Coordinates of C-alpha atoms and ligand atoms in Angstrom, one line a residue:
M142 CA 0.1 0.0 0.1
K143 CA 2.9 2.3 0.9
F144 CA 4.1 1.9 -2.5
L145 CA 0.8 2.6 -4.0
K146 CA 0.4 5.5 -2.0
K147 CA 3.7 7.3 -3.5
R148 CA 3.4 5.9 -7.1
A149 CA -0.6 5.2 -8.1
L150 CA -0.5 8.5 -10.1
L151 CA 2.9 7.6 -11.8
L152 CA 1.6 4.1 -12.6
F153 CA -1.5 5.7 -13.9
W154 CA 0.2 8.2 -16.4
I155 CA 2.5 5.0 -17.2
I156 CA -0.4 2.8 -18.0
L157 CA -2.4 5.7 -19.8
F158 CA 0.7 6.0 -22.2
T159 CA 1.3 2.6 -22.7
D160 CA -2.7 1.8 -23.4
I161 CA -2.2 5.0 -26.1
V162 CA 1.1 3.1 -27.7
L163 CA -0.9 -0.3 -27.8
G164 CA -3.7 1.5 -29.7
L165 CA -1.4 3.3 -32.2
L166 CA 0.2 0.0 -32.9
K167 CA -3.2 -1.2 -33.1
L168 CA -2.7 -4.1 -30.6
D169 CA -5.9 -3.8 -29.3
N170 CA -6.0 -7.0 -27.7
W171 CA -3.2 -5.9 -25.3
R172 CA -5.3 -3.0 -24.1
W173 CA -7.4 -5.4 -22.1
F174 CA -4.7 -5.2 -19.6
T175 CA -4.3 -1.3 -19.3
K176 CA -7.4 0.2 -19.8
P177 CA -9.4 -1.6 -17.1
V178 CA -6.7 -0.5 -14.6
L179 CA -6.5 3.4 -15.1
I180 CA -9.6 4.4 -13.1
P181 CA -8.6 2.0 -10.1
L182 CA -5.2 3.6 -10.0
L183 CA -6.7 7.0 -9.4
L184 CA -9.4 5.4 -6.6
I185 CA -6.2 4.0 -5.2
F186 CA -4.3 7.1 -5.0
L187 CA -7.7 8.9 -3.3
I188 CA -8.0 6.2 -0.6
T189 CA -4.3 5.6 0.3
N190 CA -3.7 9.9 0.6
K191 CA -6.6 10.5 2.5
S192 CA -5.2 12.4 5.2
K193 CA -8.5 13.5 7.3
P194 CA -11.4 11.2 7.9
G195 CA -13.4 13.4 5.1
N196 CA -17.2 13.2 4.4
P197 CA -18.3 9.5 4.5
F198 CA -21.5 10.8 1.9
L199 CA -18.7 12.3 -0.4
S200 CA -16.6 9.5 -0.2
K201 CA -19.1 7.3 -1.3
L202 CA -20.1 9.0 -4.3
I203 CA -16.8 9.6 -5.3
F204 CA -16.0 5.9 -4.9
S205 CA -19.1 5.2 -6.9
G206 CA -18.6 7.8 -9.6
L207 CA -15.0 6.0 -10.4
M208 CA -16.6 2.9 -10.1
A209 CA -19.1 3.5 -12.7
A210 CA -16.3 5.1 -15.0
C211 CA -14.4 1.9 -14.7
I212 CA -17.6 -0.3 -15.6
G213 CA -17.9 2.3 -18.5
D214 CA -14.2 1.7 -19.4
I215 CA -14.5 -2.1 -19.6
L216 CA -17.9 -2.2 -21.8
L217 CA -16.9 0.3 -24.2
M218 CA -13.8 -2.1 -25.0
F219 CA -16.6 -4.4 -26.9
S220 CA -17.1 -3.5 -30.1
T221 CA -20.8 -4.5 -30.5
T222 CA -23.9 -2.2 -30.2
G223 CA -25.2 -3.7 -27.0
Y224 CA -22.0 -2.9 -24.9
F225 CA -21.5 0.3 -26.5
I226 CA -25.1 1.3 -25.0
A227 CA -24.2 0.0 -21.4
G228 CA -21.0 1.6 -21.6
M229 CA -22.9 4.9 -22.0
A230 CA -25.4 4.3 -19.6
A231 CA -22.4 3.5 -16.9
F232 CA -21.2 6.9 -18.0
V233 CA -24.3 8.7 -17.9
M234 CA -24.1 7.4 -14.3
M235 CA -20.9 8.5 -13.5
Q236 CA -21.5 12.1 -15.1
L237 CA -24.7 12.2 -12.8
I238 CA -22.9 11.1 -9.4
Y239 CA -20.1 13.8 -10.5
A240 CA -22.8 16.9 -11.0
C241 CA -24.2 15.5 -7.5
I242 CA -20.5 15.8 -6.1
Y243 CA -20.3 19.4 -7.4
Y244 CA -23.9 20.6 -6.3
Y245 CA -22.9 18.7 -2.8
L246 CA -19.6 20.9 -2.6
Q247 CA -21.5 24.2 -2.9
K248 CA -24.9 23.2 -1.3
K249 CA -25.2 25.6 1.3
R250 CA -24.5 28.5 -0.8
F251 CA -25.3 27.4 -3.8
R252 CA -26.1 30.5 -6.4
I253 CA -26.0 30.1 -10.3
N254 CA -22.8 32.3 -11.0
K255 CA -21.4 33.7 -14.1
R256 CA -19.4 31.1 -15.1
G257 CA -22.0 28.5 -14.5
L258 CA -24.1 30.7 -16.8
T259 CA -21.7 30.8 -19.6
G260 CA -21.3 26.9 -18.9
V261 CA -24.6 26.8 -19.8
A262 CA -25.0 28.5 -22.7
F263 CA -21.6 27.1 -24.2
M264 CA -22.9 23.7 -23.5
L265 CA -26.2 24.3 -25.3
L266 CA -24.7 25.6 -28.5
L267 CA -22.0 23.1 -28.6
S268 CA -24.9 20.2 -28.3
Y269 CA -26.9 21.8 -30.9
F270 CA -23.7 22.0 -33.3
L271 CA -22.4 18.6 -32.3
F272 CA -26.0 17.1 -32.9
K273 CA -26.5 18.5 -36.3
Y274 CA -22.9 17.1 -37.3
L275 CA -23.4 13.6 -36.2
E276 CA -26.8 13.5 -37.9
T277 CA -25.3 13.5 -41.2
S278 CA -24.0 10.1 -40.1
P279 CA -26.4 7.2 -41.2
L280 CA -24.6 5.5 -38.2
F281 CA -25.9 7.9 -36.0
T282 CA -29.7 7.2 -36.1
P283 CA -30.1 4.4 -33.8
F284 CA -28.2 6.0 -31.2
A285 CA -29.8 9.5 -31.5
I286 CA -31.7 9.0 -28.0
P287 CA -28.8 7.5 -25.8
V288 CA -26.5 10.1 -27.3
A289 CA -29.0 12.9 -26.4
V290 CA -29.4 11.5 -22.9
Y291 CA -25.8 11.5 -22.4
I292 CA -25.1 15.0 -23.5
G293 CA -27.7 16.1 -20.8
A294 CA -25.7 14.5 -18.0
I295 CA -22.6 15.6 -19.5
S296 CA -23.7 19.1 -19.8
L297 CA -25.1 18.9 -16.1
M298 CA -21.7 17.9 -14.8
A299 CA -19.6 20.5 -16.6
C300 CA -22.0 23.3 -15.8
L301 CA -22.1 22.3 -12.0
A302 CA -18.2 22.1 -12.3
A303 CA -18.1 25.8 -13.9
N304 CA -20.0 26.9 -11.4
L305 CA -18.2 25.4 -8.5
S306 CA -14.9 26.7 -9.9
E307 CA -16.4 30.3 -9.4
A308 CA -17.9 29.7 -6.1
E309 CA -14.5 28.3 -4.9
K310 CA -12.6 31.8 -6.2
I311 CA -9.0 30.4 -4.6
S312 CA -7.5 29.5 -8.0
D313 CA -5.3 26.6 -6.6
S314 CA -8.3 25.0 -4.7
G315 CA -9.7 21.4 -6.0
A316 CA -12.3 23.4 -7.8
I317 CA -10.0 24.8 -10.5
Y318 CA -9.1 21.0 -11.5
I319 CA -12.3 19.8 -11.4
Y320 CA -13.4 22.8 -13.8
Y321 CA -10.5 21.8 -16.1
G322 CA -11.3 18.3 -15.7
A323 CA -15.0 18.9 -17.0
I324 CA -13.6 21.0 -20.1
F325 CA -11.2 17.8 -21.1
F326 CA -14.3 15.7 -20.7
V327 CA -16.3 17.4 -22.9
I328 CA -13.4 17.6 -25.5
S329 CA -12.8 14.0 -25.2
D330 CA -16.6 13.0 -25.4
G331 CA -17.3 15.3 -27.9
S332 CA -14.7 13.6 -30.2
I333 CA -15.6 9.8 -29.2
A334 CA -19.0 10.6 -30.9
V335 CA -17.2 12.3 -34.1
E336 CA -15.2 9.2 -34.1
K337 CA -17.7 6.7 -33.4
F338 CA -20.3 8.1 -36.0
L339 CA -18.4 10.1 -38.8
F340 CA -14.7 8.6 -38.7
P341 CA -14.9 5.1 -37.4
G342 CA -11.6 3.3 -36.5
L343 CA -9.3 6.6 -37.2
T344 CA -6.6 5.7 -34.9
G345 CA -5.4 9.3 -34.3
L346 CA -8.8 10.5 -33.1
S347 CA -9.4 7.6 -30.9
I348 CA -5.9 8.1 -29.3
F349 CA -6.8 11.7 -29.1
V350 CA -9.9 10.4 -27.1
M351 CA -7.9 8.3 -24.7
L352 CA -5.6 10.9 -23.7
T353 CA -8.2 13.6 -23.3
Y354 CA -10.2 10.9 -21.3
G355 CA -7.0 10.3 -18.9
I356 CA -6.3 13.9 -18.3
A357 CA -10.0 14.7 -17.6
Q358 CA -10.3 12.1 -14.7
Y359 CA -6.9 12.6 -13.5
L360 CA -7.7 16.4 -13.2
I361 CA -11.3 15.4 -11.5
V362 CA -9.4 13.2 -9.0
K363 CA -6.7 15.7 -8.6
G364 CA -9.7 18.4 -7.7
F365 CA -10.9 15.7 -5.2
Y366 CA -7.4 15.6 -3.9
K367 CA -5.9 18.9 -4.7
F368 CA -2.8 18.9 -6.5
Q369 CA -0.1 20.9 -8.4
M370 CA 0.4 19.0 -11.7
I371 CA -2.1 20.6 -13.8
K372 CA 0.5 22.5 -15.8
F373 CA 1.9 18.9 -16.6
S374 CA -1.6 17.9 -18.2
L375 CA -1.9 20.7 -20.3
V376 CA 1.7 20.7 -21.9
L377 CA 0.9 17.1 -22.5
F378 CA -2.6 18.1 -24.5
F379 CA -0.5 20.8 -26.8
L380 CA 2.2 18.3 -27.4
F381 CA -0.3 15.8 -28.5
I382 CA -2.0 18.3 -30.7
C383 CA 1.3 19.3 -32.4
M384 CA 1.9 15.2 -32.7
Y385 CA -1.8 14.7 -34.4
P386 CA -1.2 15.1 -37.9
A387 CA 1.5 12.3 -37.6
I388 CA 0.0 9.8 -35.5
S389 CA -3.5 10.3 -37.3
Q390 CA -1.9 9.2 -40.6
N391 CA -3.2 6.1 -41.3
Y392 CA -2.6 3.7 -44.1
P393 CA -2.4 6.1 -47.2
T394 CA -4.3 4.3 -50.3
A395 CA -3.0 4.2 -54.0
D396 CA -6.1 6.2 -54.8
G397 CA -5.7 9.5 -52.6
D398 CA -9.4 9.9 -53.4
A399 CA -10.5 6.6 -52.3
T400 CA -14.0 6.4 -50.6
L401 CA -14.1 6.7 -46.8
R402 CA -15.2 2.8 -46.7
T403 CA -12.4 1.7 -49.0
K404 CA -9.9 3.7 -46.6
K405 CA -11.4 2.1 -43.6
L406 CA -11.3 -1.1 -45.4
Y407 CA -7.5 -1.1 -46.0
S408 CA -6.5 0.0 -42.4
N409 CA -9.0 -2.5 -40.9
L410 CA -7.3 -5.0 -42.8
F411 CA -4.1 -4.3 -41.2
R412 CA -5.8 -4.2 -37.7
V413 CA -7.4 -7.3 -38.4
M414 CA -4.1 -9.1 -39.7
Q415 CA -2.8 -8.9 -36.1
K416 CA -5.5 -11.1 -35.0
G417 CA -5.2 -14.1 -38.1
V418 CA -5.5 -14.8 -41.5
L419 CA -8.9 -14.3 -43.4
F420 CA -9.7 -17.4 -45.8
G421 CA -11.1 -16.7 -49.1
H422 CA -12.5 -18.9 -52.0
Q423 CA -13.0 -18.1 -55.4
D424 CA -16.7 -18.2 -56.8
D425 CA -17.6 -19.8 -53.3
I426 CA -21.5 -18.1 -53.3
T427 CA -21.8 -18.7 -57.3
Y428 CA -21.1 -22.1 -57.8
G429 CA -19.6 -25.3 -56.2
T430 CA -19.5 -29.0 -56.7
G431 CA -22.7 -30.0 -58.7
W432 CA -24.7 -26.4 -58.2
M433 CA -24.4 -23.1 -59.6
L434 CA -26.2 -19.6 -58.5
E435 CA -28.5 -21.3 -55.8
P436 CA -29.2 -18.4 -53.2
G437 CA -26.9 -18.5 -50.2
R438 CA -25.6 -22.0 -51.1
S439 CA -21.7 -22.1 -50.3
D440 CA -19.6 -25.5 -50.4
V441 CA -17.6 -23.7 -47.6
K442 CA -20.8 -23.2 -45.7
S443 CA -22.0 -26.9 -46.2
V444 CA -18.9 -28.5 -44.6
T445 CA -18.2 -25.7 -41.7
N446 CA -21.6 -23.6 -41.1
D447 CA -19.8 -20.7 -41.9
Y448 CA -18.8 -18.4 -45.0
P449 CA -15.6 -17.5 -46.1
A450 CA -14.1 -13.9 -44.9
L451 CA -13.4 -13.2 -48.8
F452 CA -15.3 -14.0 -51.8
G453 CA -13.5 -13.9 -55.2
F454 CA -15.0 -13.2 -58.5
D455 CA -13.5 -13.1 -61.8
L456 CA -14.3 -10.2 -64.6
G457 CA -13.1 -11.9 -67.8
H458 CA -15.0 -11.5 -70.8
I459 CA -16.6 -8.5 -69.4
E460 CA -14.2 -6.6 -71.8
A461 CA -15.9 -8.7 -74.7
Y462 CA -19.3 -6.9 -73.6
S463 CA -20.5 -10.5 -73.0
P464 CA -23.3 -10.7 -70.2
Y465 CA -21.5 -13.9 -68.5
N466 CA -17.9 -14.1 -67.4
L467 CA -15.7 -16.6 -68.7
D468 CA -16.9 -19.4 -66.4
S469 CA -20.7 -18.5 -67.4
V470 CA -21.4 -16.4 -64.3
P471 CA -23.8 -13.7 -65.3
F472 CA -22.5 -10.3 -64.6
N473 CA -25.6 -9.1 -63.2
R474 CA -25.7 -11.9 -60.8
M475 CA -22.2 -11.2 -59.9
A476 CA -23.0 -7.9 -58.6
E477 CA -25.8 -9.1 -56.5
L478 CA -23.4 -11.7 -55.0
I479 CA -20.9 -9.3 -54.1
R480 CA -23.7 -7.0 -52.5
F481 CA -24.7 -10.3 -50.6
G482 CA -21.2 -10.6 -49.3
Y483 CA -20.4 -6.7 -48.5
E484 CA -23.6 -6.7 -46.7
R485 CA -22.4 -9.5 -44.2
G486 CA -19.1 -7.7 -43.6
A487 CA -16.9 -9.7 -46.3
V488 CA -14.0 -8.8 -48.1
I489 CA -14.7 -8.9 -51.9
T490 CA -11.4 -9.5 -54.6
L491 CA -11.4 -9.5 -58.2
S492 CA -9.4 -10.9 -60.6
W493 CA -9.3 -10.5 -64.3
H494 CA -8.9 -13.0 -67.1
C495 CA -8.9 -10.5 -69.7
N496 CA -8.7 -11.5 -73.2
N497 CA -5.7 -10.8 -75.6
P498 CA -6.4 -6.8 -77.0
Y499 CA -4.0 -7.7 -79.7
N500 CA -5.9 -10.3 -81.3
G501 CA -9.2 -11.0 -79.4
K502 CA -8.2 -14.2 -78.2
T503 CA -7.9 -15.6 -74.4
A504 CA -5.8 -14.3 -71.8
W505 CA -4.0 -17.3 -72.1
D506 CA -3.0 -16.0 -75.6
V507 CA 0.7 -15.0 -75.5
S508 CA 1.4 -13.6 -78.8
S509 CA 4.2 -11.3 -78.6
G510 CA 3.8 -7.5 -78.8
T511 CA 0.7 -7.2 -77.1
V512 CA 1.4 -4.9 -74.0
T513 CA 3.4 -2.7 -76.4
S514 CA 0.5 -2.3 -78.5
I515 CA -2.1 -1.2 -75.7
L516 CA 0.4 1.5 -74.3
P517 CA -0.5 5.1 -75.2
G518 CA 0.7 5.5 -78.9
G519 CA 0.3 1.8 -79.7
P520 CA -2.3 0.7 -82.1
K521 CA -4.5 -1.1 -79.5
N522 CA -4.5 1.8 -76.9
E523 CA -7.9 3.1 -77.5
L524 CA -9.3 -0.6 -77.6
F525 CA -7.7 -1.3 -74.4
K526 CA -9.2 1.9 -72.9
Q527 CA -12.7 0.7 -73.8
W528 CA -12.0 -2.7 -72.0
I529 CA -11.1 -0.6 -68.7
H530 CA -13.9 1.3 -69.4
T531 CA -16.1 -1.8 -69.1
V532 CA -14.4 -2.7 -65.8
A533 CA -14.5 0.5 -64.3
V534 CA -18.6 0.6 -65.1
F535 CA -18.8 -2.6 -63.4
I536 CA -16.8 -1.7 -60.3
R537 CA -18.3 1.9 -60.0
N538 CA -21.7 0.4 -60.2
L539 CA -21.5 -2.0 -57.3
K540 CA -23.7 -0.4 -54.9
S541 CA -24.4 -1.6 -51.1
N542 CA -28.2 -1.5 -50.0
N543 CA -27.9 2.3 -49.3
G544 CA -26.3 3.0 -52.3
E545 CA -22.6 3.2 -51.2
P546 CA -20.1 2.0 -53.4
I547 CA -18.8 -1.3 -52.5
P548 CA -14.9 -1.3 -51.8
V549 CA -13.2 -3.9 -54.1
L550 CA -9.6 -5.4 -54.1
F551 CA -8.7 -5.6 -57.8
R552 CA -5.9 -7.8 -58.9
P553 CA -5.4 -7.1 -62.4
F554 CA -2.5 -8.8 -64.4
H555 CA -2.1 -11.5 -62.0
E556 CA 0.6 -13.9 -61.8
L557 CA 2.5 -11.3 -63.7
T558 CA 5.9 -13.2 -63.0
G559 CA 4.3 -16.3 -64.7
G560 CA 4.6 -17.1 -68.4
W561 CA 1.2 -18.1 -69.3
F562 CA -0.9 -15.2 -69.6
W563 CA 0.0 -12.2 -72.3
W564 CA 1.3 -9.7 -69.3
G565 CA 3.5 -12.3 -68.1
K566 CA 7.2 -12.4 -67.8
G567 CA 8.7 -12.9 -71.2
Y568 CA 6.1 -11.1 -73.1
C569 CA 7.1 -7.6 -71.7
S570 CA 9.7 -5.9 -70.2
P571 CA 10.0 -4.9 -66.9
E572 CA 9.1 -1.4 -67.9
E573 CA 6.4 -2.3 -70.2
F574 CA 4.9 -4.0 -67.4
K575 CA 5.2 -1.1 -65.2
A576 CA 3.9 1.3 -67.9
L577 CA 0.9 -0.8 -68.6
W578 CA 0.1 -1.3 -64.5
R579 CA 0.6 3.0 -64.6
F580 CA -1.7 3.3 -67.2
T581 CA -4.5 1.0 -66.0
V582 CA -4.5 2.6 -62.5
D583 CA -4.3 6.1 -64.0
Q584 CA -7.4 5.2 -66.1
L585 CA -9.5 3.9 -63.5
K586 CA -8.6 6.6 -60.9
N587 CA -8.4 9.9 -62.9
V588 CA -10.3 9.3 -66.3
E589 CA -13.1 6.8 -64.9
Q590 CA -13.1 8.2 -61.4
V591 CA -13.7 4.9 -59.9
H592 CA -12.6 5.3 -56.1
N593 CA -13.9 2.2 -54.6
I594 CA -10.8 0.1 -55.2
L595 CA -7.7 -1.1 -53.6
Y596 CA -4.9 -2.1 -55.8
V597 CA -3.4 -5.7 -55.6
Y598 CA 0.0 -6.4 -57.1
N599 CA 0.5 -10.4 -57.6
A600 CA 3.2 -12.5 -58.5
A601 CA 3.3 -16.1 -59.4
D602 CA 6.7 -18.2 -59.1
F603 CA 9.6 -16.1 -57.6
N604 CA 12.9 -17.0 -55.8
D605 CA 14.1 -14.1 -54.2
Q606 CA 13.1 -10.4 -53.6
R607 CA 14.5 -9.4 -56.8
E608 CA 12.6 -11.6 -58.7
F609 CA 9.6 -10.2 -56.9
E610 CA 9.9 -6.6 -57.1
E611 CA 11.4 -6.6 -60.8
R612 CA 7.9 -5.5 -62.1
Y613 CA 6.8 -3.6 -59.0
P614 CA 5.4 -0.4 -60.3
G615 CA 5.7 1.9 -57.1
D616 CA 4.2 2.3 -53.7
K617 CA 2.1 5.0 -55.1
L618 CA 0.3 2.7 -57.4
V619 CA -0.3 -0.9 -55.2
D620 CA -2.1 -1.2 -52.0
I621 CA -1.6 -5.2 -51.4
V622 CA 1.2 -7.1 -52.5
S623 CA 0.7 -10.9 -52.8
F624 CA 1.6 -14.0 -55.0
D625 CA 0.0 -17.3 -56.1
A626 CA 1.0 -20.4 -55.6
Y627 CA -0.6 -23.9 -56.1
Q628 CA 0.5 -27.4 -54.6
S629 CA 1.8 -29.6 -57.6
A630 CA 1.1 -33.4 -57.4
D631 CA 4.2 -33.9 -59.9
V632 CA 7.0 -33.3 -57.5
M633 CA 8.5 -35.9 -55.3
D634 CA 7.3 -35.0 -51.6
P635 CA 4.5 -32.6 -52.7
R636 CA 3.8 -31.4 -49.1
K637 CA 7.5 -30.6 -48.1
S638 CA 8.2 -28.9 -51.1
F639 CA 4.8 -26.6 -51.2
I640 CA 5.6 -25.9 -47.4
R641 CA 9.3 -24.8 -48.1
N642 CA 8.6 -23.1 -51.4
N643 CA 5.9 -20.9 -50.0
K644 CA 7.2 -20.2 -46.4
M645 CA 10.5 -18.8 -48.6
R646 CA 8.1 -16.7 -50.3
L647 CA 6.2 -15.6 -47.6
S648 CA 9.1 -14.4 -45.7
I649 CA 10.2 -12.4 -48.9
L650 CA 6.8 -11.0 -49.3
T651 CA 6.0 -10.0 -45.5
D652 CA 9.3 -8.2 -45.5
F653 CA 8.8 -6.3 -48.6
A654 CA 5.6 -5.6 -47.6
S655 CA 6.5 -4.0 -44.4
H656 CA 9.3 -2.3 -45.7
H657 CA 7.0 -0.6 -48.0
N658 CA 3.9 -0.4 -45.7
K659 CA 1.9 -2.6 -47.7
L660 CA -0.6 -5.1 -46.9
P661 CA 0.6 -8.9 -47.7
A662 CA -1.5 -11.4 -49.3
F663 CA -1.4 -15.1 -50.4
S664 CA -4.1 -14.2 -53.1
E665 CA -4.3 -17.8 -54.5
T666 CA -3.7 -21.5 -53.5
G667 CA -5.0 -24.6 -53.4
S668 CA -4.1 -28.3 -54.0
E669 CA -6.4 -29.7 -56.9
N670 CA -9.4 -32.1 -55.8
L671 CA -7.6 -32.5 -52.1
P672 CA -5.4 -35.8 -52.5
D673 CA -4.1 -35.3 -48.8
K674 CA -7.1 -35.2 -46.7
E675 CA -5.2 -33.1 -43.8
W676 CA -4.3 -30.5 -46.6
F677 CA -5.7 -27.6 -44.8
T678 CA -4.5 -28.2 -41.1
K679 CA -1.1 -29.9 -42.1
T680 CA 0.0 -28.1 -45.0
L681 CA -1.7 -24.6 -45.5
H682 CA -1.8 -23.9 -42.1
E683 CA 1.7 -25.2 -41.7
V684 CA 2.9 -22.4 -44.3
I685 CA 1.1 -19.5 -43.0
K686 CA 0.9 -19.9 -39.6
D687 CA 4.1 -18.1 -38.9
Y688 CA 3.9 -15.2 -41.0
R689 CA 1.4 -11.9 -40.4
V690 CA -0.5 -12.2 -43.7
S691 CA -3.9 -10.8 -44.4
Y692 CA -5.5 -13.6 -46.3
V693 CA -5.2 -16.6 -48.2
L694 CA -7.7 -17.4 -50.8
V695 CA -8.2 -21.1 -52.4
W696 CA -9.2 -21.4 -56.3
R697 CA -12.9 -22.3 -57.2
N698 CA -14.8 -25.5 -57.0
G699 CA -16.1 -26.1 -60.8
G700 CA -18.4 -28.8 -61.0
L701 CA -21.8 -28.6 -62.4
K702 CA -22.0 -30.8 -65.3
T703 CA -25.5 -30.2 -66.9
P704 CA -26.0 -27.1 -68.9
G705 CA -26.7 -24.0 -66.7
K706 CA -30.1 -21.8 -66.7
G707 CA -30.6 -19.7 -69.6
G708 CA -29.4 -22.2 -72.4
R709 CA -26.1 -21.4 -71.9
Q710 CA -23.5 -24.6 -71.7
F711 CA -21.8 -23.8 -68.2
Q712 CA -18.0 -24.9 -68.6
P713 CA -17.3 -27.7 -65.7
N714 CA -14.4 -27.9 -64.5
H715 CA -14.3 -31.1 -62.2
S716 CA -11.6 -29.9 -59.8
F717 CA -12.1 -28.4 -56.5
Y718 CA -10.0 -26.9 -54.0
T719 CA -12.7 -26.7 -50.9
P720 CA -13.9 -30.5 -49.9
P721 CA -17.6 -31.3 -50.7
A722 CA -19.4 -32.1 -47.6
D723 CA -18.8 -36.0 -48.0
H724 CA -15.2 -35.7 -48.7
P725 CA -12.3 -37.3 -46.7
A726 CA -10.8 -33.9 -46.2
A727 CA -14.0 -32.5 -45.1
N728 CA -13.2 -32.8 -41.3
D729 CA -9.7 -31.4 -41.6
F730 CA -11.2 -28.3 -43.3
R731 CA -13.8 -28.1 -40.0
Q732 CA -10.5 -28.3 -37.9
F733 CA -9.1 -25.6 -40.0
H734 CA -12.0 -23.5 -39.7
S735 CA -12.0 -23.4 -35.9
M736 CA -8.1 -22.8 -35.6
P737 CA -7.8 -19.4 -33.4
D738 CA -5.7 -17.4 -36.1
M739 CA -8.0 -18.5 -39.2
I740 CA -10.8 -16.0 -40.0
F741 CA -13.9 -16.9 -41.4
L742 CA -17.1 -14.6 -41.9
D743 CA -18.3 -15.3 -38.6
K744 CA -15.3 -14.0 -36.9
L745 CA -14.8 -11.2 -39.6
A746 CA -18.3 -9.5 -39.3
G747 CA -17.8 -8.6 -35.4
E748 CA -14.7 -6.6 -37.0
R749 CA -16.6 -4.1 -38.9
I750 CA -13.9 -3.6 -41.5
Y751 CA -15.9 -1.1 -43.5
Y752 CA -16.2 1.6 -40.4
Ligands
BMA1922 C1 -8.4 -20.5 -64.1 C2 -9.3 -21.8 -64.1 C3 -9.9 -21.6 -65.4 C4 -11.1 -20.5 -65.2 C5 -10.5 -19.1 -64.2 C6 -11.2 -17.9 -64.3 O1 -7.5 -20.8 -62.9 O2 -9.9 -22.1 -63.3 O3 -10.9 -22.7 -65.6 O4 -12.1 -20.1 -66.1 O5 -9.4 -19.5 -63.6 O6 -11.9 -18.5 -63.0

């Protein structure tokens, strides 16, 4: 106790800073050890430093006020709405108790004075404008009443604090601390509302909230006790204001004008990467083994009772103005399925098996000269611009239920280090590839004005960093760096060589990503038809478990053998990459699904990655 008597406040500051640094590093899980101890430390300071017996009624009030704050702190750490409301209720209690304390302290000679009146006018004005501002956010509507109640409680507390500070004229009395504490509380809670409803997840803002909250509680408790360190708090506060532009810088997107949801998605993917790897599946809800376009159906769901966290789709043939993609998926249905995924909080990724613009043949046609023919000045440049336009129209028109553009991870010119597509290594120089990338991003961003895209740079094979980055177009044109690699059945020991090669690639990838401040992903993989019934837990998981990588996506389950609807022949591809329900690998896939570091949709939905 003696130790704490002297050091409770010092510990409070240390833990407050640790909490802020953890927030900055997005290590939110660790904050369970810091945030809940802040208020108890202030309480310990008060209890251990009590010189005289004091007023027991007041002591009880102070104790209950701080307890309410502590409960509120804990409740607000959960991300769901129910906890948020409960946390607010705890803070309403705390504000009302603080208000009672300030009233009680002036009870005998309570008169409304000038500072009290100014407080009322100020709080009325502030509440009015804040409320109007918050109302511009669609997220705010369900919270309007609880927020109004909270504003009422904090205003009462702040006005009584202002009144008390004038009543107790002497500037170094506890009242002045309470007054400044109330001001910091108003700043902190105003900011929390702006953060929650208008800029959810903005790191700089949430840190600002925590710092001002810490200072407010500290000053109030100091006021309860009386202390000289007010200047220290003010210095801290101004220091923070100066540092704010630096720390509020989130991960910049290649498209500086990307929509708020797109920017949120990007920074949230970095945050969620600390918790685990998102599992993705190509064409998961589009078709699967033996079925096509059945609402809600998914081969992954049939086995795990959960959807993947990431849904992949392919735009191939959109450039040919075909109503169907190269796998016979109608583009209008694809847009609906993308909305289905987005509304459930899943990530959407699009690849583009784009035909050869030089001769109209497929993406696999590697006629030489294709890339140079579509670059500015080339004979097919105009045609390629039109092709990009078809992609732009599709992506721009992907809208959520409330009409917002749906962010997508776009992965054009994929497997660029491979030799099987017309844009591949061997069919253009690194400089030509970079020019192609620059041209495409520029068209989408600046000419077509599509702002719901994160750009994915995607290699296939590479054996060292030089090979991986040889064609990298630059940090300003890329958001996500990735590679594709499949387990081949034709090698000596397929499992061993897959693990060895891809650990090597992941280590190059994650190193590159962290140096360039990009998000790393294993964007395509799989073991065709899963001959190894423990492939997911013993091979794939073995590869990714030691690396921080945002997501891993396995390829499509092609499989309908009969003609598809509308008289179109669905092109069957009998291979699959997630097991059908009766396959020997199904059990292992269920185990993979329940691994703590694997994230499927149920887990991801709670992360609110677009907010
Ligand atoms: C390839 C193969 C093709 C398919 C294309 C686009 O990897 O699966 O059969 O048409 O992807 O999905």
